Amino acid sequence: MGVDIIIRVIIDNNGSIFDVTDILYDEVTLTEYLRGSAGILTFSVIRDGIVNFIEGNKVILYVDDVMRFCGFIANKKRSSEQIIKVTAYNQIFYLSKNKDTYIYSGKTANQLINIICNDYGLKVGSLCDTRVVIEPRIEEGRTLLDIIETALDRTREISGIEYCFYDDCGKLTLKPIKDMVCKDIFSDWTNIYDFSYETDISKNTYNSVRFFKKQRNENAHLSYEFRDEDKIKKWGRLQYYERVDKDMNTAQMKALCDGIISKNGDVKKTLRINGFSDNAFIRGGSFVFIDMKDFSEISITELKVVERVVHIFENGEHRVKLDIRV
């Protein structure tokens, strides 16, 4: 059985407020990621001829009378049975859909986030000071989210600190993931009812790095190279390529390479857990304690970061699906 929890779903149609909780049909799901995607709220309502809403309307999810999600309706799908399925996103949707060019220097990642969000009229909450000044960059024709994530990657490669950038109920927020520890314990003998384990080298895994320096005539020459010959023998060559700023020196390129290999130089391992929890505020980037004594070729009894979380609310019960970084 899931954990009992009370939810409310409110739709604001340009000042006309509708509480659709009593006409919800089937489950409500909230999906959030550590990075790369907007938060997604999905739910279905029974068409009653009274509740009226359109794309762009604000949606708020309350869990036990505490706001958990604030976003906007992007998609409606009505069935022949007069059930309307609704998909809503938070503000990160706008960062993922809009492309632009930003040329910047002397900025930290949090300063860059502030600039981009102000340019696009997005609401900002607490942005921690990342301190690292990023090397001059030209980000041309990329999504705003990609530009921000590149800045956070650069920051991590230099400082070793990983950050979580997320929408906290309508306010874009940045904090180190080390500050996002939850008290929750997921154990294979209490609240885990299913799991799967995946290993993968097909997505962003590298055993070779090549940096080319940009030149004024738009040609580039090889300036730095790294090869892990043992892993190349095991996996074949998986190469990371980048054209770096012409003013970067060897020490800076080595530091950049070290950060890339540290983050992406090994097999990606993901543990997917289905379980029960009374905490509806676990999000992508949170740390939870995993206690699995008989897990694959290893045992896990430690804090692990959540890459993706799906909260499922149905008939007063709450379940979670977690993608855990192993």
PDB file of C-alpha atoms in Angstrom, residues 39-283:
ATOM      1  CA  GLY A  39       9.184  19.577 -14.269  1.00  0.00           C
ATOM      2  CA  ILE A  40       5.991  17.967 -15.590  1.00  0.00           C
ATOM      3  CA  LEU A  41       2.605  17.661 -13.884  1.00  0.00           C
ATOM      4  CA  THR A  42       0.033  15.381 -15.537  1.00  0.00           C
ATOM      5  CA  PHE A  43      -3.532  14.779 -14.430  1.00  0.00           C
ATOM      6  CA  SER A  44      -6.954  14.059 -15.900  1.00  0.00           C
ATOM      7  CA  VAL A  45     -10.301  15.628 -15.078  1.00  0.00           C
ATOM      8  CA  ILE A  46     -13.875  14.660 -15.876  1.00  0.00           C
ATOM      9  CA  ARG A  47     -15.470  17.294 -18.110  1.00  0.00           C
ATOM     10  CA  ASP A  48     -18.320  18.736 -16.059  1.00  0.00           C
ATOM     11  CA  GLY A  49     -19.355  21.782 -18.120  1.00  0.00           C
ATOM     12  CA  ILE A  50     -18.395  24.131 -15.286  1.00  0.00           C
ATOM     13  CA  VAL A  51     -14.611  24.055 -15.057  1.00  0.00           C
ATOM     14  CA  ASN A  52     -13.122  25.961 -17.971  1.00  0.00           C
ATOM     15  CA  PHE A  53      -9.419  26.300 -18.725  1.00  0.00           C
ATOM     16  CA  ILE A  54      -7.084  26.880 -21.663  1.00  0.00           C
ATOM     17  CA  GLU A  55      -3.418  26.557 -22.594  1.00  0.00           C
ATOM     18  CA  GLY A  56      -1.202  28.914 -20.632  1.00  0.00           C
ATOM     19  CA  ASN A  57      -3.365  28.855 -17.497  1.00  0.00           C
ATOM     20  CA  LYS A  58      -1.568  28.530 -14.186  1.00  0.00           C
ATOM     21  CA  VAL A  59      -1.746  25.196 -12.345  1.00  0.00           C
ATOM     22  CA  ILE A  60      -0.831  24.677  -8.689  1.00  0.00           C
ATOM     23  CA  LEU A  61      -0.454  21.350  -6.903  1.00  0.00           C
ATOM     24  CA  TYR A  62      -0.780  21.337  -3.120  1.00  0.00           C
ATOM     25  CA  VAL A  63       0.341  18.372  -1.030  1.00  0.00           C
ATOM     26  CA  ASP A  64      -1.027  18.347   2.512  1.00  0.00           C
ATOM     27  CA  ASP A  65      -1.840  22.063   2.047  1.00  0.00           C
ATOM     28  CA  VAL A  66       1.737  22.944   1.060  1.00  0.00           C
ATOM     29  CA  MET A  67       2.430  24.184  -2.466  1.00  0.00           C
ATOM     30  CA  ARG A  68       4.478  21.570  -4.329  1.00  0.00           C
ATOM     31  CA  PHE A  69       4.297  22.636  -7.985  1.00  0.00           C
ATOM     32  CA  CYS A  70       3.420  25.787  -9.894  1.00  0.00           C
ATOM     33  CA  GLY A  71       3.363  25.765 -13.680  1.00  0.00           C
ATOM     34  CA  PHE A  72       1.220  26.313 -16.741  1.00  0.00           C
ATOM     35  CA  ILE A  73      -0.958  24.171 -18.968  1.00  0.00           C
ATOM     36  CA  ALA A  74       0.741  23.276 -22.257  1.00  0.00           C
ATOM     37  CA  ASN A  75      -1.379  20.396 -23.550  1.00  0.00           C
ATOM     38  CA  LYS A  76      -4.988  19.177 -23.290  1.00  0.00           C
ATOM     39  CA  LYS A  77      -6.294  15.929 -24.718  1.00  0.00           C
ATOM     40  CA  ARG A  78      -9.985  15.027 -24.514  1.00  0.00           C
ATOM     41  CA  SER A  79     -11.258  11.479 -24.992  1.00  0.00           C
ATOM     42  CA  SER A  80     -14.623  10.279 -26.259  1.00  0.00           C
ATOM     43  CA  GLU A  81     -15.497   9.505 -22.621  1.00  0.00           C
ATOM     44  CA  GLN A  82     -15.147  13.255 -21.859  1.00  0.00           C
ATOM     45  CA  ILE A  83     -11.958  12.796 -19.853  1.00  0.00           C
ATOM     46  CA  ILE A  84      -9.481  15.649 -20.331  1.00  0.00           C
ATOM     47  CA  LYS A  85      -5.820  14.772 -19.818  1.00  0.00           C
ATOM     48  CA  VAL A  86      -3.725  17.812 -18.909  1.00  0.00           C
ATOM     49  CA  THR A  87       0.044  18.295 -19.112  1.00  0.00           C
ATOM     50  CA  ALA A  88       1.639  21.257 -17.342  1.00  0.00           C
ATOM     51  CA  TYR A  89       5.254  22.408 -17.115  1.00  0.00           C
ATOM     52  CA  ASN A  90       7.222  24.688 -14.834  1.00  0.00           C
ATOM     53  CA  GLN A  91       9.347  27.668 -15.967  1.00  0.00           C
ATOM     54  CA  ILE A  92      12.278  25.514 -17.092  1.00  0.00           C
ATOM     55  CA  PHE A  93      10.102  24.700 -20.118  1.00  0.00           C
ATOM     56  CA  TYR A  94      10.797  28.201 -21.450  1.00  0.00           C
ATOM     57  CA  LEU A  95      14.533  27.776 -20.946  1.00  0.00           C
ATOM     58  CA  SER A  96      14.462  24.485 -22.853  1.00  0.00           C
ATOM     59  CA  LYS A  97      12.381  25.771 -25.778  1.00  0.00           C
ATOM     60  CA  ASN A  98      13.936  29.184 -26.472  1.00  0.00           C
ATOM     61  CA  LYS A  99      17.231  29.540 -28.349  1.00  0.00           C
ATOM     62  CA  ASP A 100      19.447  32.605 -28.324  1.00  0.00           C
ATOM     63  CA  THR A 101      23.042  33.790 -28.547  1.00  0.00           C
ATOM     64  CA  TYR A 102      24.918  34.933 -25.443  1.00  0.00           C
ATOM     65  CA  ILE A 103      28.468  36.278 -25.498  1.00  0.00           C
ATOM     66  CA  TYR A 104      29.786  36.715 -21.987  1.00  0.00           C
ATOM     67  CA  SER A 105      32.941  36.992 -19.914  1.00  0.00           C
ATOM     68  CA  GLY A 106      33.759  37.632 -16.271  1.00  0.00           C
ATOM     69  CA  LYS A 107      30.513  36.010 -15.109  1.00  0.00           C
ATOM     70  CA  THR A 108      29.725  33.299 -12.607  1.00  0.00           C
ATOM     71  CA  ALA A 109      27.021  30.740 -13.394  1.00  0.00           C
ATOM     72  CA  ASN A 110      24.535  32.353 -11.006  1.00  0.00           C
ATOM     73  CA  GLN A 111      25.119  35.774 -12.571  1.00  0.00           C
ATOM     74  CA  LEU A 112      24.518  34.311 -16.021  1.00  0.00           C
ATOM     75  CA  ILE A 113      21.283  32.659 -14.840  1.00  0.00           C
ATOM     76  CA  ASN A 114      20.099  35.988 -13.468  1.00  0.00           C
ATOM     77  CA  ILE A 115      20.827  37.762 -16.747  1.00  0.00           C
ATOM     78  CA  ILE A 116      19.028  35.155 -18.880  1.00  0.00           C
ATOM     79  CA  CYS A 117      15.987  34.961 -16.602  1.00  0.00           C
ATOM     80  CA  ASN A 118      15.677  38.754 -16.490  1.00  0.00           C
ATOM     81  CA  ASP A 119      15.919  38.896 -20.290  1.00  0.00           C
ATOM     82  CA  TYR A 120      13.059  36.419 -20.624  1.00  0.00           C
ATOM     83  CA  GLY A 121      10.885  37.638 -17.755  1.00  0.00           C
ATOM     84  CA  LEU A 122      11.231  34.479 -15.679  1.00  0.00           C
ATOM     85  CA  LYS A 123      10.819  34.582 -11.909  1.00  0.00           C
ATOM     86  CA  VAL A 124      13.962  33.906  -9.874  1.00  0.00           C
ATOM     87  CA  GLY A 125      14.173  32.788  -6.262  1.00  0.00           C
ATOM     88  CA  SER A 126      17.369  32.006  -4.348  1.00  0.00           C
ATOM     89  CA  LEU A 127      20.496  31.620  -6.484  1.00  0.00           C
ATOM     90  CA  CYS A 128      23.562  30.610  -4.484  1.00  0.00           C
ATOM     91  CA  ASP A 129      26.916  32.208  -5.326  1.00  0.00           C
ATOM     92  CA  THR A 130      28.868  29.702  -7.425  1.00  0.00           C
ATOM     93  CA  ARG A 131      32.020  31.904  -7.105  1.00  0.00           C
ATOM     94  CA  VAL A 132      33.818  30.461 -10.166  1.00  0.00           C
ATOM     95  CA  VAL A 133      34.305  33.015 -12.953  1.00  0.00           C
ATOM     96  CA  ILE A 134      33.784  31.196 -16.261  1.00  0.00           C
ATOM     97  CA  GLU A 135      36.205  31.733 -19.154  1.00  0.00           C
ATOM     98  CA  PRO A 136      34.912  33.967 -21.988  1.00  0.00           C
ATOM     99  CA  ARG A 137      32.323  32.114 -24.027  1.00  0.00           C
ATOM    100  CA  ILE A 138      30.299  32.533 -27.197  1.00  0.00           C
ATOM    101  CA  GLU A 139      27.084  30.518 -26.969  1.00  0.00           C
ATOM    102  CA  GLU A 140      25.465  30.788 -30.376  1.00  0.00           C
ATOM    103  CA  GLY A 141      22.034  29.484 -31.295  1.00  0.00           C
ATOM    104  CA  ARG A 142      21.674  27.215 -28.279  1.00  0.00           C
ATOM    105  CA  THR A 143      18.761  26.699 -25.912  1.00  0.00           C
ATOM    106  CA  LEU A 144      18.858  28.857 -22.819  1.00  0.00           C
ATOM    107  CA  LEU A 145      18.900  25.724 -20.673  1.00  0.00           C
ATOM    108  CA  ASP A 146      21.918  24.331 -22.543  1.00  0.00           C
ATOM    109  CA  ILE A 147      23.751  27.638 -22.027  1.00  0.00           C
ATOM    110  CA  ILE A 148      23.010  27.552 -18.302  1.00  0.00           C
ATOM    111  CA  GLU A 149      23.958  23.894 -17.933  1.00  0.00           C
ATOM    112  CA  THR A 150      27.251  24.467 -19.754  1.00  0.00           C
ATOM    113  CA  ALA A 151      28.044  27.210 -17.242  1.00  0.00           C
ATOM    114  CA  LEU A 152      27.197  24.847 -14.364  1.00  0.00           C
ATOM    115  CA  ASP A 153      29.330  22.105 -15.947  1.00  0.00           C
ATOM    116  CA  ARG A 154      32.263  24.498 -16.254  1.00  0.00           C
ATOM    117  CA  THR A 155      31.791  25.503 -12.633  1.00  0.00           C
ATOM    118  CA  ARG A 156      31.764  21.892 -11.476  1.00  0.00           C
ATOM    119  CA  GLU A 157      34.847  21.044 -13.535  1.00  0.00           C
ATOM    120  CA  ILE A 158      36.797  23.820 -11.805  1.00  0.00           C
ATOM    121  CA  SER A 159      35.375  23.731  -8.275  1.00  0.00           C
ATOM    122  CA  GLY A 160      34.248  20.099  -7.969  1.00  0.00           C
ATOM    123  CA  ILE A 161      30.858  21.317  -6.703  1.00  0.00           C
ATOM    124  CA  GLU A 162      27.698  20.068  -8.394  1.00  0.00           C
ATOM    125  CA  TYR A 163      24.640  22.305  -8.418  1.00  0.00           C
ATOM    126  CA  CYS A 164      20.937  21.683  -8.863  1.00  0.00           C
ATOM    127  CA  PHE A 165      18.990  24.241 -10.896  1.00  0.00           C
ATOM    128  CA  TYR A 166      15.252  23.828 -10.488  1.00  0.00           C
ATOM    129  CA  ASP A 167      11.899  25.571 -10.308  1.00  0.00           C
ATOM    130  CA  ASP A 168      10.725  25.799  -6.710  1.00  0.00           C
ATOM    131  CA  CYS A 169       6.986  26.428  -7.050  1.00  0.00           C
ATOM    132  CA  GLY A 170       7.377  29.224  -9.584  1.00  0.00           C
ATOM    133  CA  LYS A 171      10.792  30.572  -8.589  1.00  0.00           C
ATOM    134  CA  LEU A 172      13.966  29.388 -10.333  1.00  0.00           C
ATOM    135  CA  THR A 173      16.439  28.242  -7.707  1.00  0.00           C
ATOM    136  CA  LEU A 174      20.096  27.193  -7.592  1.00  0.00           C
ATOM    137  CA  LYS A 175      21.810  25.346  -4.770  1.00  0.00           C
ATOM    138  CA  PRO A 176      24.594  22.781  -4.256  1.00  0.00           C
ATOM    139  CA  ILE A 177      23.213  19.249  -4.243  1.00  0.00           C
ATOM    140  CA  LYS A 178      25.189  18.591  -1.041  1.00  0.00           C
ATOM    141  CA  ASP A 179      22.631  20.857   0.667  1.00  0.00           C
ATOM    142  CA  MET A 180      19.687  18.784  -0.586  1.00  0.00           C
ATOM    143  CA  VAL A 181      19.841  15.798   1.758  1.00  0.00           C
ATOM    144  CA  CYS A 182      16.509  14.185   2.658  1.00  0.00           C
ATOM    145  CA  LYS A 183      15.915  12.001   5.709  1.00  0.00           C
ATOM    146  CA  ASP A 184      14.190   9.331   3.635  1.00  0.00           C
ATOM    147  CA  ILE A 185      15.414   5.732   3.665  1.00  0.00           C
ATOM    148  CA  PHE A 186      14.583   3.327   0.849  1.00  0.00           C
ATOM    149  CA  SER A 187      15.165  -0.288   1.792  1.00  0.00           C
ATOM    150  CA  ASP A 188      14.656  -3.536  -0.093  1.00  0.00           C
ATOM    151  CA  TRP A 189      12.992  -5.070   2.945  1.00  0.00           C
ATOM    152  CA  THR A 190      10.551  -2.262   3.830  1.00  0.00           C
ATOM    153  CA  ASN A 191       9.402   0.267   1.228  1.00  0.00           C
ATOM    154  CA  ILE A 192      10.948  -0.817  -2.113  1.00  0.00           C
ATOM    155  CA  TYR A 193       8.577  -3.040  -4.076  1.00  0.00           C
ATOM    156  CA  ASP A 194      10.451  -3.176  -7.402  1.00  0.00           C
ATOM    157  CA  PHE A 195      13.758  -2.099  -8.965  1.00  0.00           C
ATOM    158  CA  SER A 196      15.898  -2.356 -12.103  1.00  0.00           C
ATOM    159  CA  TYR A 197      19.584  -1.675 -12.706  1.00  0.00           C
ATOM    160  CA  GLU A 198      21.111  -0.279 -15.917  1.00  0.00           C
ATOM    161  CA  THR A 199      24.721   0.138 -17.027  1.00  0.00           C
ATOM    162  CA  ASP A 200      25.473   2.200 -20.135  1.00  0.00           C
ATOM    163  CA  ILE A 201      28.360   3.694 -22.118  1.00  0.00           C
ATOM    164  CA  SER A 202      26.226   4.989 -24.994  1.00  0.00           C
ATOM    165  CA  LYS A 203      25.307   8.387 -23.536  1.00  0.00           C
ATOM    166  CA  ASN A 204      28.010  10.959 -22.753  1.00  0.00           C
ATOM    167  CA  THR A 205      30.735   8.497 -21.769  1.00  0.00           C
ATOM    168  CA  TYR A 206      34.235   9.394 -23.015  1.00  0.00           C
ATOM    169  CA  ASN A 207      37.695   7.797 -22.936  1.00  0.00           C
ATOM    170  CA  SER A 208      39.326  10.328 -25.257  1.00  0.00           C
ATOM    171  CA  VAL A 209      39.354  14.146 -25.233  1.00  0.00           C
ATOM    172  CA  ARG A 210      40.511  16.534 -27.954  1.00  0.00           C
ATOM    173  CA  PHE A 211      40.532  20.327 -27.663  1.00  0.00           C
ATOM    174  CA  PHE A 212      41.024  22.563 -30.682  1.00  0.00           C
ATOM    175  CA  LYS A 213      41.758  26.268 -30.310  1.00  0.00           C
ATOM    176  CA  LYS A 214      39.698  28.722 -32.296  1.00  0.00           C
ATOM    177  CA  GLN A 215      41.614  30.986 -34.664  1.00  0.00           C
ATOM    178  CA  ARG A 216      40.657  34.295 -36.253  1.00  0.00           C
ATOM    179  CA  ASN A 217      40.343  32.707 -39.681  1.00  0.00           C
ATOM    180  CA  GLU A 218      37.894  30.168 -38.230  1.00  0.00           C
ATOM    181  CA  ASN A 219      40.375  27.333 -38.613  1.00  0.00           C
ATOM    182  CA  ALA A 220      41.412  25.439 -35.525  1.00  0.00           C
ATOM    183  CA  HIS A 221      44.394  23.349 -34.498  1.00  0.00           C
ATOM    184  CA  LEU A 222      44.746  20.548 -31.977  1.00  0.00           C
ATOM    185  CA  SER A 223      45.878  22.058 -28.687  1.00  0.00           C
ATOM    186  CA  TYR A 224      45.281  19.329 -26.102  1.00  0.00           C
ATOM    187  CA  GLU A 225      44.633  15.597 -26.219  1.00  0.00           C
ATOM    188  CA  PHE A 226      43.931  12.875 -23.658  1.00  0.00           C
ATOM    189  CA  ARG A 227      43.454   9.136 -24.255  1.00  0.00           C
ATOM    190  CA  ASP A 228      42.652   6.402 -21.736  1.00  0.00           C
ATOM    191  CA  GLU A 229      44.157   3.493 -23.674  1.00  0.00           C
ATOM    192  CA  ASP A 230      42.858   0.788 -21.309  1.00  0.00           C
ATOM    193  CA  LYS A 231      39.261   1.944 -21.688  1.00  0.00           C
ATOM    194  CA  ILE A 232      39.679   2.461 -25.417  1.00  0.00           C
ATOM    195  CA  LYS A 233      40.668  -1.228 -25.652  1.00  0.00           C
ATOM    196  CA  LYS A 234      37.574  -2.220 -23.663  1.00  0.00           C
ATOM    197  CA  TRP A 235      34.951   0.016 -25.272  1.00  0.00           C
ATOM    198  CA  GLY A 236      36.442   1.347 -28.483  1.00  0.00           C
ATOM    199  CA  ARG A 237      37.167   5.050 -28.858  1.00  0.00           C
ATOM    200  CA  LEU A 238      34.534   7.383 -27.407  1.00  0.00           C
ATOM    201  CA  GLN A 239      35.823  10.894 -28.041  1.00  0.00           C
ATOM    202  CA  TYR A 240      34.839  14.247 -26.590  1.00  0.00           C
ATOM    203  CA  TYR A 241      35.586  17.148 -28.950  1.00  0.00           C
ATOM    204  CA  GLU A 242      35.466  20.877 -28.265  1.00  0.00           C
ATOM    205  CA  ARG A 243      36.779  24.075 -29.770  1.00  0.00           C
ATOM    206  CA  VAL A 244      38.087  26.078 -26.815  1.00  0.00           C
ATOM    207  CA  ASP A 245      38.941  29.732 -26.451  1.00  0.00           C
ATOM    208  CA  LYS A 246      42.259  30.684 -28.071  1.00  0.00           C
ATOM    209  CA  ASP A 247      43.501  32.243 -24.803  1.00  0.00           C
ATOM    210  CA  MET A 248      43.192  29.066 -22.711  1.00  0.00           C
ATOM    211  CA  ASN A 249      46.567  27.768 -21.523  1.00  0.00           C
ATOM    212  CA  THR A 250      47.640  24.157 -21.073  1.00  0.00           C
ATOM    213  CA  ALA A 251      46.872  24.105 -17.343  1.00  0.00           C
ATOM    214  CA  GLN A 252      43.339  25.370 -17.980  1.00  0.00           C
ATOM    215  CA  MET A 253      42.749  22.820 -20.718  1.00  0.00           C
ATOM    216  CA  LYS A 254      44.046  20.036 -18.481  1.00  0.00           C
ATOM    217  CA  ALA A 255      41.699  21.130 -15.688  1.00  0.00           C
ATOM    218  CA  LEU A 256      38.803  21.166 -18.147  1.00  0.00           C
ATOM    219  CA  CYS A 257      39.750  17.711 -19.449  1.00  0.00           C
ATOM    220  CA  ASP A 258      40.092  16.333 -15.911  1.00  0.00           C
ATOM    221  CA  GLY A 259      36.606  17.562 -15.089  1.00  0.00           C
ATOM    222  CA  ILE A 260      35.111  15.970 -18.195  1.00  0.00           C
ATOM    223  CA  ILE A 261      36.789  12.617 -17.551  1.00  0.00           C
ATOM    224  CA  SER A 262      35.926  12.717 -13.851  1.00  0.00           C
ATOM    225  CA  LYS A 263      32.252  13.214 -14.701  1.00  0.00           C
ATOM    226  CA  ASN A 264      31.953  11.189 -17.918  1.00  0.00           C
ATOM    227  CA  GLY A 265      34.879   8.786 -17.981  1.00  0.00           C
ATOM    228  CA  ASP A 266      33.187   5.682 -16.657  1.00  0.00           C
ATOM    229  CA  VAL A 267      30.202   3.409 -17.176  1.00  0.00           C
ATOM    230  CA  LYS A 268      26.933   5.182 -16.352  1.00  0.00           C
ATOM    231  CA  LYS A 269      25.020   3.227 -13.733  1.00  0.00           C
ATOM    232  CA  THR A 270      21.381   3.897 -12.886  1.00  0.00           C
ATOM    233  CA  LEU A 271      19.268   2.185 -10.258  1.00  0.00           C
ATOM    234  CA  ARG A 272      15.518   2.597 -10.774  1.00  0.00           C
ATOM    235  CA  ILE A 273      13.437   2.124  -7.645  1.00  0.00           C
ATOM    236  CA  ASN A 274       9.686   1.890  -7.189  1.00  0.00           C
ATOM    237  CA  GLY A 275       8.751   2.490  -3.592  1.00  0.00           C
ATOM    238  CA  PHE A 276       6.535   4.082  -0.966  1.00  0.00           C
ATOM    239  CA  SER A 277       7.331   7.334   0.811  1.00  0.00           C
ATOM    240  CA  ASP A 278       5.554   9.915   2.944  1.00  0.00           C
ATOM    241  CA  ASN A 279       7.796  12.643   1.466  1.00  0.00           C
ATOM    242  CA  ALA A 280       6.314  14.295  -1.628  1.00  0.00           C
ATOM    243  CA  PHE A 281       9.120  16.867  -1.662  1.00  0.00           C
ATOM    244  CA  ILE A 282      11.935  14.626  -2.893  1.00  0.00           C
ATOM    245  CA  ARG A 283      13.115  16.162  -6.177  1.00  0.00           C
TER     246      ARG A 283
END
